[in-house]
Amino acid sequence: MNTREQLEAIGKKIWNASRTELYLSMRFFGVALDSLGYEADLSTRTVGTDGETIRFNPRWVMEVYLEHPYMLNRAYVHMILHCLFRHMSAAGTQKREDLWNLACDIAAESVLDTMESPAVRRTPSDFREEWYARLKVEVR
């Protein structure tokens, strides 16, 4: 087994551990958690999904898992939320696509920030809380 295959195997074991923890604390996500496969992708710095596969940089996955495992769980649920909310693509200019991606990230994170599961729970910063309140008032 070459180095790339070893890194991918370690990354997949870590994603499986994350998925298992999420299964145990968030059973309602069971089907969604089963819907994405895993694939190492050295062309990405972190992680992402196309709606079918989680593409990950093995080094990033290992570092996050060792330092802050709940952040890997949050990344997993964040990607699941993007899929559930059908955030997978935006048409138009680069500026429009960037705004779409930002809006989708805010939507996914705002849902994550309300989840009480210890597997993904973190206290939202004052900055986030302020923006959530503003958006609730200003956006329908």
mmCIF file of C-alpha atoms in Angstrom:
data_model
loop_
_atom_site.group_PDB
_atom_site.id
_atom_site.type_symbol
_atom_site.label_atom_id
_atom_site.label_comp_id
_atom_site.label_asym_id
_atom_site.label_seq_id
_atom_site.Cartn_x
_atom_site.Cartn_y
_atom_site.Cartn_z
ATOM 1 C CA MET A 1 0.000 0.000 0.000
ATOM 2 C CA ASN A 2 1.509 3.347 -1.036
ATOM 3 C CA THR A 3 1.500 6.528 1.079
ATOM 4 C CA ARG A 4 -1.528 8.042 -0.647
ATOM 5 C CA GLU A 5 -3.575 4.888 -0.067
ATOM 6 C CA GLN A 6 -2.483 4.820 3.591
ATOM 7 C CA LEU A 7 -3.493 8.469 4.070
ATOM 8 C CA GLU A 8 -6.862 7.828 2.446
ATOM 9 C CA ALA A 9 -7.434 4.753 4.626
ATOM 10 C CA ILE A 10 -6.640 6.734 7.800
ATOM 11 C CA GLY A 11 -8.906 9.569 6.661
ATOM 12 C CA LYS A 12 -11.768 7.156 5.984
ATOM 13 C CA LYS A 13 -11.337 5.588 9.445
ATOM 14 C CA ILE A 14 -11.545 9.042 11.001
ATOM 15 C CA TRP A 15 -14.684 9.947 8.994
ATOM 16 C CA ASN A 16 -16.238 6.636 10.052
ATOM 17 C CA ALA A 17 -15.469 7.425 13.716
ATOM 18 C CA SER A 18 -17.050 10.858 13.294
ATOM 19 C CA ARG A 19 -20.104 9.356 11.606
ATOM 20 C CA THR A 20 -20.480 6.801 14.412
ATOM 21 C CA GLU A 21 -20.386 9.540 17.060
ATOM 22 C CA LEU A 22 -22.993 11.492 15.110
ATOM 23 C CA TYR A 23 -25.192 8.372 14.762
ATOM 24 C CA LEU A 24 -25.138 7.908 18.521
ATOM 25 C CA SER A 25 -26.045 11.489 19.380
ATOM 26 C CA MET A 26 -28.161 12.488 16.357
ATOM 27 C CA ARG A 27 -30.030 9.389 15.186
ATOM 28 C CA PHE A 28 -32.392 11.496 13.069
ATOM 29 C CA PHE A 29 -29.478 12.146 10.679
ATOM 30 C CA GLY A 30 -28.903 8.422 10.084
ATOM 31 C CA VAL A 31 -30.016 8.242 6.455
ATOM 32 C CA ALA A 32 -28.288 11.520 5.586
ATOM 33 C CA LEU A 33 -25.043 10.397 7.229
ATOM 34 C CA ASP A 34 -25.122 7.225 5.116
ATOM 35 C CA SER A 35 -25.623 9.154 1.887
ATOM 36 C CA LEU A 36 -22.073 10.476 1.432
ATOM 37 C CA GLY A 37 -18.987 8.456 0.575
ATOM 38 C CA TYR A 38 -15.410 9.540 1.332
ATOM 39 C CA GLU A 39 -12.515 10.234 -1.014
ATOM 40 C CA ALA A 40 -9.092 11.722 -0.338
ATOM 41 C CA ASP A 41 -8.407 14.767 -2.512
ATOM 42 C CA LEU A 42 -4.975 16.337 -2.208
ATOM 43 C CA SER A 43 -6.061 19.266 -4.386
ATOM 44 C CA THR A 44 -8.222 20.650 -1.571
ATOM 45 C CA ARG A 45 -6.894 22.314 1.572
ATOM 46 C CA THR A 46 -9.704 21.158 3.856
ATOM 47 C CA VAL A 47 -12.944 19.350 3.001
ATOM 48 C CA GLY A 48 -15.989 19.699 0.775
ATOM 49 C CA THR A 49 -18.777 17.783 -0.882
ATOM 50 C CA ASP A 50 -20.440 17.597 -4.269
ATOM 51 C CA GLY A 51 -23.557 16.049 -2.740
ATOM 52 C CA GLU A 52 -22.353 12.487 -3.282
ATOM 53 C CA THR A 53 -18.853 12.322 -1.830
ATOM 54 C CA ILE A 54 -16.938 14.024 0.951
ATOM 55 C CA ARG A 55 -13.623 15.034 -0.599
ATOM 56 C CA PHE A 56 -10.993 15.638 2.031
ATOM 57 C CA ASN A 57 -7.372 16.498 2.535
ATOM 58 C CA PRO A 58 -6.087 13.683 4.802
ATOM 59 C CA ARG A 59 -3.632 15.952 6.617
ATOM 60 C CA TRP A 60 -6.383 18.446 7.500
ATOM 61 C CA VAL A 61 -8.680 15.643 8.701
ATOM 62 C CA MET A 62 -5.981 14.158 10.928
ATOM 63 C CA GLU A 63 -5.022 17.541 12.417
ATOM 64 C CA VAL A 64 -8.613 18.530 13.169
ATOM 65 C CA TYR A 65 -9.468 15.108 14.591
ATOM 66 C CA LEU A 66 -6.483 15.178 16.947
ATOM 67 C CA GLU A 67 -6.941 18.777 18.101
ATOM 68 C CA HIS A 68 -10.720 19.358 18.022
ATOM 69 C CA PRO A 69 -12.707 16.238 17.069
ATOM 70 C CA TYR A 70 -16.061 18.012 17.513
ATOM 71 C CA MET A 71 -15.050 20.411 14.709
ATOM 72 C CA LEU A 72 -14.807 17.459 12.324
ATOM 73 C CA ASN A 73 -18.303 16.423 13.430
ATOM 74 C CA ARG A 74 -19.501 19.987 12.771
ATOM 75 C CA ALA A 75 -17.905 19.919 9.312
ATOM 76 C CA TYR A 76 -19.708 16.632 8.583
ATOM 77 C CA VAL A 77 -23.108 17.976 9.670
ATOM 78 C CA HIS A 78 -22.395 21.284 7.878
ATOM 79 C CA MET A 79 -21.973 19.376 4.606
ATOM 80 C CA ILE A 80 -25.087 17.287 5.295
ATOM 81 C CA LEU A 81 -27.078 20.502 5.835
ATOM 82 C CA HIS A 82 -25.831 21.907 2.522
ATOM 83 C CA CYS A 83 -27.084 18.751 0.807
ATOM 84 C CA LEU A 84 -30.432 18.765 2.622
ATOM 85 C CA PHE A 85 -30.974 22.452 1.838
ATOM 86 C CA ARG A 86 -29.955 21.871 -1.821
ATOM 87 C CA HIS A 87 -27.115 24.397 -1.685
ATOM 88 C CA MET A 88 -25.005 22.532 -4.193
ATOM 89 C CA SER A 89 -24.690 25.083 -6.984
ATOM 90 C CA ALA A 90 -25.145 28.670 -8.022
ATOM 91 C CA ALA A 91 -25.267 30.037 -11.546
ATOM 92 C CA GLY A 92 -23.973 33.397 -12.621
ATOM 93 C CA THR A 93 -20.929 35.533 -12.038
ATOM 94 C CA GLN A 94 -18.125 34.767 -9.580
ATOM 95 C CA LYS A 95 -19.365 37.542 -7.281
ATOM 96 C CA ARG A 96 -22.861 36.065 -7.287
ATOM 97 C CA GLU A 97 -21.467 32.587 -6.609
ATOM 98 C CA ASP A 98 -19.361 33.913 -3.717
ATOM 99 C CA LEU A 99 -22.417 35.610 -2.184
ATOM 100 C CA TRP A 100 -24.480 32.435 -2.648
ATOM 101 C CA ASN A 101 -21.804 30.346 -0.923
ATOM 102 C CA LEU A 102 -21.584 32.825 1.964
ATOM 103 C CA ALA A 103 -25.371 32.868 2.396
ATOM 104 C CA CYS A 104 -25.488 29.057 2.339
ATOM 105 C CA ASP A 105 -22.702 28.823 4.918
ATOM 106 C CA ILE A 106 -24.533 31.265 7.191
ATOM 107 C CA ALA A 107 -27.724 29.200 6.866
ATOM 108 C CA ALA A 108 -25.939 25.919 7.635
ATOM 109 C CA GLU A 109 -23.975 27.363 10.563
ATOM 110 C CA SER A 110 -27.035 29.045 12.047
ATOM 111 C CA VAL A 111 -28.794 25.666 12.167
ATOM 112 C CA LEU A 112 -25.685 23.989 13.598
ATOM 113 C CA ASP A 113 -25.441 26.671 16.291
ATOM 114 C CA THR A 114 -28.930 25.755 17.535
ATOM 115 C CA MET A 115 -28.170 22.028 17.875
ATOM 116 C CA GLU A 116 -27.815 20.787 21.436
ATOM 117 C CA SER A 117 -25.944 17.574 20.639
ATOM 118 C CA PRO A 118 -22.576 17.394 22.450
ATOM 119 C CA ALA A 119 -21.082 15.970 19.251
ATOM 120 C CA VAL A 120 -21.442 19.339 17.475
ATOM 121 C CA ARG A 121 -22.285 21.839 20.220
ATOM 122 C CA ARG A 122 -20.293 25.000 20.683
ATOM 123 C CA THR A 123 -21.384 28.330 22.062
ATOM 124 C CA PRO A 124 -21.891 30.829 19.236
ATOM 125 C CA SER A 125 -19.751 33.946 19.497
ATOM 126 C CA ASP A 126 -21.330 37.326 20.265
ATOM 127 C CA PHE A 127 -20.513 38.295 16.675
ATOM 128 C CA ARG A 128 -22.558 35.371 15.311
ATOM 129 C CA GLU A 129 -25.451 36.002 17.685
ATOM 130 C CA GLU A 130 -25.537 39.656 16.646
ATOM 131 C CA TRP A 131 -25.614 38.761 12.952
ATOM 132 C CA TYR A 132 -28.272 36.090 13.414
ATOM 133 C CA ALA A 133 -30.462 38.654 15.176
ATOM 134 C CA ARG A 134 -29.875 41.237 12.434
ATOM 135 C CA LEU A 135 -30.639 38.788 9.667
ATOM 136 C CA LYS A 136 -33.794 37.604 11.399
ATOM 137 C CA VAL A 137 -35.085 41.178 11.438
ATOM 138 C CA GLU A 138 -33.860 42.312 8.014
ATOM 139 C CA VAL A 139 -34.354 39.206 5.867
ATOM 140 C CA ARG A 140 -37.625 37.436 5.247
#
